[in-house]
Amino acid sequence: MADQEYSHHLEVLAERWARALEAAGFDTAIVAAGSPRNYFLDDQAPPWRSNPHFTQWLPGGAFPHSALLLRPGQRPRLYFHGPEDYWHQPPAVPDWIGSAMEVLLFDDTLRLDAAVAAAAASNRTARIAEPGATAALPGVVDNPPLLLDLLHFERARKTPFELACMREATALAVRGHAAAHAAYLDGASEYRIHMQYLLASGQTSEDLPYPSIVAQNTHAGVLHYQHYDRDPPTVRRSFLIDAGATWRGYAADVTRTYTAAGAPDGDVFESLVTALDRAQLALIAGIRPGLDYVALHEAAHRAVAAILAGHALVTCSAEAAFDTGITRAFLPHGLGHLIGLQTHDVGGLQAEAAGRLRPPPAIYPALRLTRTVEPDQVFTIEPGLYFIPMLLAELARADAGRYVDWSLVDRLRPFGGIRIEDNVVVTASGTQNLTRAAFARTQGTVQS
Ligand code: GLY
Ligand code: MN
Ligand code: MN
């Protein structure tokens, strides 16, 4: 990755932090990476990630105990913790930092913390750190809400460096998806598919931005299905894989759904998959700066209503399927979310930079993004259509249940459900679809 892009990224961050610090009434910020904590009564720790604000400045790797000192107009200062250790490999100062930061090396956390405290003492200082992870510093304000709001709002707009990282992450994910699909065609179990995904995407489980969802048959109707069956099902019907990748701390979040060849009623399910795929592309084609993401989410429900009516899953019109709320039983999650340093990136419900929230409409409580679409935002578009027993039971009890063809629904229940998920970048006039572009490149490679 070009150093130039990273330098430019740091310039953008420096401007954003300078503005945010001034608006929030501070002249210095400390960003603590944080440190892993062991399980209760244990000497083992769960997988650990740095404070995302730290990662945005130092993208890639884990740097426990290190901290950044940011003072507008000055080079960022990195208090780097590199202990002598023969139990673990200590982190090394990444060479790509170049001269972008002043680096102070410490082999001892007490001395590092004391140096940070001394530098903070005479200033109006804010610290962004995991609450309770380190001792309070006199005169230093921890996690001031306005500063966090301003930074979180801006994080939706990605720098060219961040976009490049997300393209790399997507390329890895798509390699994994191709291998996972091949393994599925081969009759593999969820566990085996999961392992093939990791291998092909070059990741360990801990590199993943979120635990892969590898779901065959009814498991596809469990939105965040978390197990990996060791045995393939006896009758193979469907396969939903929601699996991503990270590159230098930035995430890709990708879902595909497939129908097993020869599955009983597989033609109906496959027709639903095709229809949802088309609807997803049509939704993406309509994205422009200025659009309200809530309206897009509503458009997804209208599209699902049309699919339900078009496949005679409902006996009423598409309009009625939407108006009566039937679609909410088939699509219980949001159309998408911001993505970047976190799979579900922060700031999705902020109506403005200063933090006023715009909660999702009461009928769509799971929607994580209610912002106006703006250039350089990256978000997912992931419509779904599921056969979830609990929600179908609720629908059957409701008045609108009489519009559902329950015998057709019953034939489709064993397939679990469908989700198609891409990550898109908003441009001045529309979007770039990071995910489809990566799939097209992979297919090009296979054919050539
Ligand atoms: N993989 C989690 C999600 O799609 O939001
Ligand atoms: Mn997602
Ligand atoms: Mn996903």
Short mmCIF file of C-alpha atoms and ligand atoms in Angstrom, two decimals:
data_model
loop_
_atom_site.label_atom_id
_atom_site.label_comp_id
_atom_site.label_asym_id
_atom_site.label_seq_id
_atom_site.Cartn_x
_atom_site.Cartn_y
_atom_site.Cartn_z
CA MET A 1 0.00 0.00 0.00
CA ALA A 2 1.41 3.38 -0.98
CA ASP A 3 3.00 5.25 1.91
CA GLN A 4 1.57 8.35 0.31
CA GLU A 5 -1.96 7.12 0.97
CA TYR A 6 -1.13 6.47 4.61
CA SER A 7 0.45 9.94 4.96
CA HIS A 8 -2.63 11.52 3.43
CA HIS A 9 -4.83 9.46 5.78
CA LEU A 10 -2.90 10.84 8.77
CA GLU A 11 -3.32 14.39 7.43
CA VAL A 12 -7.09 13.90 7.23
CA LEU A 13 -7.16 12.46 10.74
CA ALA A 14 -5.04 15.36 12.05
CA GLU A 15 -7.53 17.86 10.60
CA ARG A 16 -10.53 15.97 11.98
CA TRP A 17 -9.00 15.68 15.45
CA ALA A 18 -7.96 19.34 15.48
CA ARG A 19 -11.52 20.42 14.66
CA ALA A 20 -13.10 17.98 17.10
CA LEU A 21 -10.74 18.84 19.96
CA GLU A 22 -11.33 22.54 19.51
CA ALA A 23 -15.11 22.13 19.36
CA ALA A 24 -15.06 19.96 22.48
CA GLY A 25 -12.76 22.36 24.37
CA PHE A 26 -9.51 20.38 24.51
CA ASP A 27 -6.04 20.96 23.14
CA THR A 28 -4.56 17.50 23.63
CA ALA A 29 -5.80 13.95 23.26
CA ILE A 30 -4.39 10.72 24.58
CA VAL A 31 -5.52 7.62 22.75
CA ALA A 32 -4.74 4.49 24.74
CA ALA A 33 -4.57 1.24 22.79
CA GLY A 34 -5.69 -0.69 25.88
CA SER A 35 -4.59 -4.14 26.94
CA PRO A 36 -5.93 -7.68 27.05
CA ARG A 37 -7.56 -8.99 30.21
CA ASN A 38 -7.66 -12.62 31.27
CA TYR A 39 -10.79 -14.68 31.67
CA PHE A 40 -12.04 -14.76 35.25
CA LEU A 41 -9.75 -16.87 37.49
CA ASP A 42 -7.64 -17.83 34.51
CA ASP A 43 -4.30 -16.96 32.98
CA GLN A 44 -5.65 -17.00 29.42
CA ALA A 45 -7.11 -14.01 27.62
CA PRO A 46 -9.79 -13.85 24.89
CA PRO A 47 -8.75 -12.49 21.48
CA TRP A 48 -7.99 -8.81 21.79
CA ARG A 49 -8.20 -5.70 19.62
CA SER A 50 -6.83 -2.21 20.21
CA ASN A 51 -9.12 0.75 20.80
CA PRO A 52 -10.40 1.47 17.27
CA HIS A 53 -9.41 5.13 17.59
CA PHE A 54 -5.84 3.94 18.10
CA THR A 55 -6.08 1.53 15.18
CA GLN A 56 -7.25 4.30 12.88
CA TRP A 57 -3.88 6.02 13.42
CA LEU A 58 -1.86 2.79 13.51
CA PRO A 59 -3.79 0.47 11.22
CA GLY A 60 -2.87 -3.16 11.54
CA GLY A 61 -1.41 -5.21 14.36
CA ALA A 62 -2.07 -5.20 18.07
CA PHE A 63 -0.14 -2.81 20.27
CA PRO A 64 -1.14 -3.49 23.88
CA HIS A 65 -0.33 -0.73 26.39
CA SER A 66 0.87 1.72 23.71
CA ALA A 67 -0.65 5.19 23.56
CA LEU A 68 -0.78 8.15 21.22
CA LEU A 69 -0.55 11.78 22.18
CA LEU A 70 -2.24 14.12 19.72
CA ARG A 71 -1.76 17.85 19.88
CA PRO A 72 -2.93 19.88 16.86
CA GLY A 73 -0.03 21.42 14.97
CA GLN A 74 2.46 18.87 16.29
CA ARG A 75 3.52 15.46 15.02
CA PRO A 76 1.59 12.68 16.77
CA ARG A 77 3.70 11.16 19.52
CA LEU A 78 3.60 7.40 19.93
CA TYR A 79 4.41 5.97 23.34
CA PHE A 80 5.27 2.51 22.16
CA HIS A 81 5.31 -0.47 24.50
CA GLY A 82 7.91 -2.99 23.35
CA PRO A 83 8.85 -5.09 26.37
CA GLU A 84 11.67 -7.59 26.49
CA ASP A 85 9.93 -10.93 26.57
CA TYR A 86 10.72 -14.53 25.78
CA TRP A 87 7.22 -15.90 26.46
CA HIS A 88 5.62 -13.90 23.65
CA GLN A 89 6.90 -12.07 20.62
CA PRO A 90 6.89 -8.40 21.60
CA PRO A 91 5.41 -5.97 19.07
CA ALA A 92 7.88 -4.05 16.92
CA VAL A 93 7.47 -0.45 15.76
CA PRO A 94 6.00 -0.83 12.25
CA ASP A 95 8.45 0.50 9.67
CA TRP A 96 5.60 2.05 7.66
CA ILE A 97 5.20 4.72 10.33
CA GLY A 98 8.28 6.32 8.80
CA SER A 99 8.70 9.82 10.15
CA ALA A 100 4.95 10.39 10.47
CA MET A 101 5.11 10.04 14.25
CA GLU A 102 7.58 10.78 16.98
CA VAL A 103 8.18 7.39 18.58
CA LEU A 104 9.20 6.96 22.23
CA LEU A 105 10.04 3.39 23.21
CA PHE A 106 9.22 1.86 26.59
CA ASP A 107 9.84 -1.62 27.90
CA ASP A 108 7.86 -0.97 31.05
CA THR A 109 4.20 0.04 31.30
CA LEU A 110 4.64 2.03 34.52
CA ARG A 111 7.26 4.28 32.94
CA LEU A 112 5.13 4.59 29.80
CA ASP A 113 2.05 5.59 31.79
CA ALA A 114 4.08 8.08 33.83
CA ALA A 115 5.48 9.68 30.67
CA VAL A 116 1.99 10.00 29.17
CA ALA A 117 0.66 11.49 32.43
CA ALA A 118 3.51 14.00 32.53
CA ALA A 119 2.87 15.10 28.96
CA ALA A 120 -0.84 15.54 29.70
CA ALA A 121 -0.44 17.43 32.96
CA SER A 122 -0.35 21.04 31.81
CA ASN A 123 -3.02 20.87 29.13
CA ARG A 124 -6.73 20.59 28.59
CA THR A 125 -6.51 16.93 27.81
CA ALA A 126 -9.05 14.32 26.80
CA ARG A 127 -8.27 10.63 26.91
CA ILE A 128 -9.96 8.03 24.73
CA ALA A 129 -9.55 4.77 26.58
CA GLU A 130 -11.54 1.73 27.61
CA PRO A 131 -13.27 2.72 30.86
CA GLY A 132 -11.64 1.20 33.91
CA ALA A 133 -8.69 -0.22 31.99
CA THR A 134 -6.16 2.26 33.40
CA ALA A 135 -6.05 4.59 36.37
CA ALA A 136 -7.69 8.01 36.06
CA LEU A 137 -5.26 10.86 35.35
CA PRO A 138 -5.71 14.04 37.36
CA GLY A 139 -7.24 16.79 35.24
CA VAL A 140 -7.73 14.52 32.25
CA VAL A 141 -11.28 13.95 30.98
CA ASP A 142 -11.92 10.38 29.88
CA ASN A 143 -14.06 9.78 26.80
CA PRO A 144 -15.85 13.14 26.60
CA PRO A 145 -19.12 12.41 24.79
CA LEU A 146 -18.96 15.40 22.43
CA LEU A 147 -15.44 14.54 21.27
CA LEU A 148 -16.47 10.92 20.66
CA ASP A 149 -19.62 11.98 18.80
CA LEU A 150 -17.68 14.31 16.50
CA LEU A 151 -15.09 11.63 15.73
CA HIS A 152 -17.64 8.86 15.30
CA PHE A 153 -19.74 10.90 12.91
CA GLU A 154 -16.74 11.59 10.69
CA ARG A 155 -15.59 8.00 10.75
CA ALA A 156 -18.36 7.15 8.29
CA ARG A 157 -16.38 8.97 5.57
CA LYS A 158 -13.47 6.85 4.53
CA THR A 159 -10.10 8.18 3.36
CA PRO A 160 -8.54 6.74 0.18
CA PHE A 161 -6.20 4.73 2.45
CA GLU A 162 -9.16 3.24 4.29
CA LEU A 163 -10.91 2.41 1.03
CA ALA A 164 -7.75 0.68 -0.20
CA CYS A 165 -7.65 -1.39 3.03
CA MET A 166 -11.30 -2.33 2.58
CA ARG A 167 -10.67 -3.36 -1.02
CA GLU A 168 -7.90 -5.66 0.18
CA ALA A 169 -10.14 -7.05 2.93
CA THR A 170 -12.86 -7.69 0.36
CA ALA A 171 -10.45 -9.45 -1.99
CA LEU A 172 -9.47 -11.83 0.83
CA ALA A 173 -13.10 -12.44 1.78
CA VAL A 174 -14.07 -13.18 -1.80
CA ARG A 175 -11.25 -15.70 -2.16
CA GLY A 176 -12.62 -17.37 0.94
CA HIS A 177 -16.15 -17.31 -0.45
CA ALA A 178 -15.05 -18.98 -3.70
CA ALA A 179 -13.33 -21.78 -1.76
CA ALA A 180 -16.30 -22.14 0.60
CA HIS A 181 -18.69 -22.47 -2.32
CA ALA A 182 -16.46 -25.07 -3.95
CA ALA A 183 -16.36 -27.02 -0.66
CA TYR A 184 -20.15 -26.85 -0.42
CA LEU A 185 -20.51 -28.17 -3.97
CA ASP A 186 -18.23 -30.98 -2.83
CA GLY A 187 -20.66 -31.93 -0.07
CA ALA A 188 -18.60 -30.57 2.84
CA SER A 189 -19.87 -30.02 6.39
CA GLU A 190 -20.17 -26.53 7.88
CA TYR A 191 -16.98 -27.13 9.84
CA ARG A 192 -15.02 -28.14 6.77
CA ILE A 193 -16.36 -25.19 4.78
CA HIS A 194 -15.35 -22.88 7.63
CA MET A 195 -11.81 -24.26 7.57
CA GLN A 196 -11.59 -23.96 3.78
CA TYR A 197 -12.75 -20.35 4.08
CA LEU A 198 -10.01 -19.53 6.57
CA LEU A 199 -7.36 -21.24 4.48
CA ALA A 200 -8.34 -19.57 1.21
CA SER A 201 -8.74 -16.12 2.75
CA GLY A 202 -5.41 -16.46 4.56
CA GLN A 203 -6.88 -15.84 8.00
CA THR A 204 -6.96 -17.38 11.42
CA SER A 205 -10.27 -17.23 13.32
CA GLU A 206 -8.86 -14.29 15.26
CA ASP A 207 -8.21 -12.31 12.08
CA LEU A 208 -11.89 -12.47 11.14
CA PRO A 209 -13.86 -9.26 11.70
CA TYR A 210 -16.74 -11.38 13.09
CA PRO A 211 -17.25 -15.11 13.53
CA SER A 212 -18.15 -16.59 10.15
CA ILE A 213 -21.76 -17.67 9.76
CA VAL A 214 -21.67 -20.97 7.88
CA ALA A 215 -25.20 -22.27 7.74
CA GLN A 216 -26.77 -25.15 5.90
CA ASN A 217 -30.53 -25.73 5.62
CA THR A 218 -32.55 -24.39 8.60
CA HIS A 219 -29.39 -22.92 10.15
CA ALA A 220 -29.62 -20.24 7.44
CA GLY A 221 -32.68 -18.95 9.29
CA VAL A 222 -30.64 -18.22 12.43
CA LEU A 223 -29.32 -14.76 11.67
CA HIS A 224 -26.00 -15.09 13.51
CA TYR A 225 -25.77 -18.89 13.52
CA GLN A 226 -22.63 -19.67 15.49
CA HIS A 227 -21.94 -23.40 15.27
CA TYR A 228 -20.05 -25.50 12.72
CA ASP A 229 -21.65 -28.93 12.33
CA ARG A 230 -19.00 -31.59 11.86
CA ASP A 231 -21.29 -33.68 9.64
CA PRO A 232 -23.02 -32.57 6.45
CA PRO A 233 -26.82 -32.79 6.56
CA THR A 234 -28.33 -35.90 5.00
CA VAL A 235 -30.53 -33.83 2.68
CA ARG A 236 -28.73 -30.78 1.34
CA ARG A 237 -31.02 -27.85 0.56
CA SER A 238 -29.35 -24.49 1.06
CA PHE A 239 -26.13 -22.85 2.11
CA LEU A 240 -25.78 -19.34 3.53
CA ILE A 241 -22.30 -18.02 4.26
CA ASP A 242 -21.76 -14.65 5.90
CA ALA A 243 -18.00 -14.33 6.24
CA GLY A 244 -15.57 -11.44 6.06
CA ALA A 245 -11.95 -10.51 6.36
CA THR A 246 -9.79 -7.75 7.75
CA TRP A 247 -6.88 -5.91 6.26
CA ARG A 248 -4.90 -3.60 8.51
CA GLY A 249 -7.83 -3.39 10.87
CA TYR A 250 -10.51 -2.69 8.23
CA ALA A 251 -13.38 -5.09 7.66
CA ALA A 252 -15.28 -6.67 4.78
CA ASP A 253 -18.69 -8.25 5.50
CA VAL A 254 -20.02 -10.48 2.74
CA THR A 255 -22.94 -12.90 2.45
CA ARG A 256 -23.98 -15.29 -0.30
CA THR A 257 -26.73 -17.90 -0.41
CA TYR A 258 -26.82 -20.99 -2.62
CA THR A 259 -29.35 -23.71 -3.41
CA ALA A 260 -28.26 -27.35 -3.41
CA ALA A 261 -28.62 -29.05 -6.79
CA GLY A 262 -31.58 -31.40 -6.83
CA ALA A 263 -33.02 -30.22 -3.50
CA PRO A 264 -36.75 -30.91 -3.19
CA ASP A 265 -38.49 -27.56 -3.95
CA GLY A 266 -35.05 -26.20 -4.78
CA ASP A 267 -36.41 -24.52 -7.90
CA VAL A 268 -38.73 -22.30 -5.84
CA PHE A 269 -35.97 -21.44 -3.37
CA GLU A 270 -33.51 -20.72 -6.17
CA SER A 271 -36.04 -18.43 -7.79
CA LEU A 272 -36.29 -16.53 -4.48
CA VAL A 273 -32.49 -16.28 -4.31
CA THR A 274 -32.35 -14.87 -7.84
CA ALA A 275 -35.16 -12.42 -7.12
CA LEU A 276 -33.50 -11.18 -3.93
CA ASP A 277 -30.16 -10.83 -5.72
CA ARG A 278 -31.83 -8.69 -8.40
CA ALA A 279 -33.64 -6.64 -5.78
CA GLN A 280 -30.35 -6.05 -3.94
CA LEU A 281 -28.70 -4.79 -7.14
CA ALA A 282 -31.68 -2.56 -7.89
CA LEU A 283 -31.51 -1.04 -4.40
CA ILE A 284 -27.80 -0.35 -4.86
CA ALA A 285 -28.44 1.19 -8.29
CA GLY A 286 -30.75 3.73 -6.65
CA ILE A 287 -28.23 4.98 -4.08
CA ARG A 288 -27.20 8.62 -4.42
CA PRO A 289 -25.77 11.20 -2.04
CA GLY A 290 -28.64 12.88 -0.26
CA LEU A 291 -30.77 9.74 -0.02
CA ASP A 292 -32.17 8.80 3.37
CA TYR A 293 -30.95 5.32 4.34
CA VAL A 294 -34.24 4.73 6.19
CA ALA A 295 -36.06 5.21 2.88
CA LEU A 296 -33.73 2.66 1.31
CA HIS A 297 -34.52 0.22 4.11
CA GLU A 298 -38.21 0.77 3.42
CA ALA A 299 -37.62 0.21 -0.28
CA ALA A 300 -36.02 -3.14 0.64
CA HIS A 301 -39.22 -4.12 2.46
CA ARG A 302 -41.25 -3.13 -0.59
CA ALA A 303 -38.94 -5.27 -2.73
CA VAL A 304 -39.39 -8.23 -0.39
CA ALA A 305 -43.15 -7.64 -0.53
CA ALA A 306 -43.00 -7.84 -4.32
CA ILE A 307 -40.99 -11.07 -4.13
CA LEU A 308 -43.48 -12.61 -1.68
CA ALA A 309 -46.40 -11.65 -3.93
CA GLY A 310 -44.56 -12.67 -7.12
CA HIS A 311 -43.91 -16.14 -5.69
CA ALA A 312 -47.44 -16.51 -4.31
CA LEU A 313 -46.14 -16.78 -0.77
CA VAL A 314 -48.83 -14.24 0.01
CA THR A 315 -52.31 -14.09 -1.49
CA CYS A 316 -52.56 -10.30 -1.10
CA SER A 317 -50.90 -7.61 -3.20
CA ALA A 318 -47.30 -6.53 -2.68
CA GLU A 319 -48.62 -3.22 -1.31
CA ALA A 320 -50.77 -5.02 1.23
CA ALA A 321 -47.85 -7.31 2.21
CA PHE A 322 -45.87 -4.16 2.96
CA ASP A 323 -48.68 -2.19 4.61
CA THR A 324 -49.76 -5.02 6.90
CA GLY A 325 -46.16 -5.58 8.09
CA ILE A 326 -45.96 -9.12 6.70
CA THR A 327 -42.49 -8.40 5.32
CA ARG A 328 -41.18 -7.73 8.81
CA ALA A 329 -41.63 -11.41 9.66
CA PHE A 330 -39.54 -12.38 6.64
CA LEU A 331 -36.89 -9.62 6.98
CA PRO A 332 -36.33 -8.90 10.67
CA HIS A 333 -32.93 -7.15 10.41
CA GLY A 334 -31.80 -3.83 9.00
CA LEU A 335 -30.89 -3.37 5.35
CA GLY A 336 -27.33 -2.56 6.36
CA HIS A 337 -24.85 -0.72 8.53
CA LEU A 338 -21.73 1.40 8.31
CA ILE A 339 -18.55 -0.65 8.09
CA GLY A 340 -14.86 0.13 8.53
CA LEU A 341 -12.71 -0.32 11.61
CA GLN A 342 -15.64 -2.25 13.04
CA THR A 343 -17.99 -4.57 11.23
CA HIS A 344 -20.88 -2.52 12.58
CA ASP A 345 -19.11 0.79 12.55
CA VAL A 346 -20.00 3.55 14.98
CA GLY A 347 -22.11 6.61 14.23
CA GLY A 348 -24.85 4.96 12.20
CA LEU A 349 -27.67 6.48 14.26
CA GLN A 350 -26.19 9.97 14.61
CA ALA A 351 -28.42 12.62 13.02
CA GLU A 352 -25.59 15.16 13.21
CA ALA A 353 -21.92 15.42 14.11
CA ALA A 354 -22.69 16.80 17.57
CA GLY A 355 -24.42 13.62 18.51
CA ARG A 356 -28.20 14.10 18.30
CA LEU A 357 -29.48 10.63 17.57
CA ARG A 358 -32.00 9.53 15.02
CA PRO A 359 -33.28 6.23 16.32
CA PRO A 360 -34.65 3.73 13.81
CA PRO A 361 -38.41 3.79 13.24
CA ALA A 362 -40.20 1.80 15.96
CA ILE A 363 -41.30 -0.83 13.44
CA TYR A 364 -37.68 -1.43 12.36
CA PRO A 365 -35.84 -1.62 15.70
CA ALA A 366 -32.89 -3.57 14.29
CA LEU A 367 -31.92 -0.93 11.72
CA ARG A 368 -28.40 0.32 12.55
CA LEU A 369 -28.15 3.10 9.98
CA THR A 370 -30.48 6.09 9.79
CA ARG A 371 -28.15 8.64 8.23
CA THR A 372 -28.30 10.57 5.00
CA VAL A 373 -26.13 8.97 2.31
CA GLU A 374 -22.93 10.96 1.67
CA PRO A 375 -19.90 10.45 -0.58
CA ASP A 376 -17.13 8.25 0.87
CA GLN A 377 -19.43 6.46 3.27
CA VAL A 378 -19.09 2.69 3.16
CA PHE A 379 -22.03 0.58 4.22
CA THR A 380 -23.53 -2.80 3.59
CA ILE A 381 -26.63 -3.58 1.56
CA GLU A 382 -27.89 -6.91 2.82
CA PRO A 383 -31.54 -7.68 2.21
CA GLY A 384 -32.75 -11.02 3.48
CA LEU A 385 -35.77 -13.28 3.25
CA TYR A 386 -36.01 -15.93 5.93
CA PHE A 387 -38.28 -18.66 7.21
CA ILE A 388 -37.81 -18.20 10.96
CA PRO A 389 -40.18 -20.43 12.99
CA MET A 390 -40.56 -17.97 15.87
CA LEU A 391 -41.49 -15.04 13.61
CA LEU A 392 -43.73 -17.14 11.37
CA ALA A 393 -45.62 -18.38 14.44
CA GLU A 394 -46.19 -14.76 15.45
CA LEU A 395 -47.37 -13.88 11.94
CA ALA A 396 -49.72 -16.88 11.87
CA ARG A 397 -51.37 -15.58 15.06
CA ALA A 398 -51.74 -12.06 13.63
CA ASP A 399 -54.59 -10.83 11.45
CA ALA A 400 -52.30 -10.54 8.41
CA GLY A 401 -51.48 -14.24 8.73
CA ARG A 402 -54.53 -15.07 6.63
CA TYR A 403 -52.78 -13.61 3.57
CA VAL A 404 -49.93 -16.14 3.79
CA ASP A 405 -49.87 -19.37 1.82
CA TRP A 406 -48.79 -21.49 4.76
CA SER A 407 -48.43 -24.71 2.79
CA LEU A 408 -45.87 -23.06 0.49
CA VAL A 409 -44.13 -21.50 3.50
CA ASP A 410 -43.96 -24.94 5.11
CA ARG A 411 -42.26 -26.35 2.02
CA LEU A 412 -39.65 -23.59 2.19
CA ARG A 413 -38.94 -23.67 5.93
CA PRO A 414 -36.29 -26.39 5.58
CA PHE A 415 -34.19 -23.96 3.48
CA GLY A 416 -33.81 -21.52 6.41
CA GLY A 417 -33.41 -18.32 4.45
CA ILE A 418 -31.51 -16.04 2.12
CA ARG A 419 -29.19 -13.08 2.61
CA ILE A 420 -27.16 -11.31 -0.06
CA GLU A 421 -24.68 -8.80 1.32
CA ASP A 422 -22.32 -6.42 -0.46
CA ASN A 423 -20.24 -3.50 0.77
CA VAL A 424 -20.58 -0.30 -1.24
CA VAL A 425 -18.72 3.00 -1.28
CA VAL A 426 -20.76 6.09 -2.04
CA THR A 427 -19.37 8.24 -4.86
CA ALA A 428 -20.41 11.70 -6.07
CA SER A 429 -23.07 10.19 -8.34
CA GLY A 430 -23.80 6.69 -7.05
CA THR A 431 -21.81 3.82 -5.61
CA GLN A 432 -18.90 1.51 -6.22
CA ASN A 433 -19.69 -2.03 -5.20
CA LEU A 434 -16.52 -3.33 -3.54
CA THR A 435 -17.87 -6.85 -3.23
CA ARG A 436 -19.17 -7.41 -6.75
CA ALA A 437 -15.98 -5.94 -8.19
CA ALA A 438 -13.92 -8.43 -6.19
CA PHE A 439 -16.14 -11.38 -7.25
CA ALA A 440 -15.80 -10.28 -10.89
CA ARG A 441 -12.00 -10.22 -10.55
CA THR A 442 -11.96 -13.68 -8.92
CA GLN A 443 -14.14 -15.12 -11.68
CA GLY A 444 -11.89 -13.46 -14.27
CA THR A 445 -8.89 -15.18 -12.69
CA VAL A 446 -10.59 -18.56 -12.66
CA GLN A 447 -11.60 -18.28 -16.33
CA SER A 448 -8.26 -17.01 -17.61
N1 GLY B 1 -22.05 -10.33 9.56
C1 GLY B 1 -22.85 -9.51 10.38
C2 GLY B 1 -23.70 -8.63 9.56
O1 GLY B 1 -23.94 -8.89 8.39
O2 GLY B 1 -24.11 -7.59 9.97
MN MN B 2 -23.50 -6.86 7.67
MN MN B 3 -22.65 -10.08 7.26
#
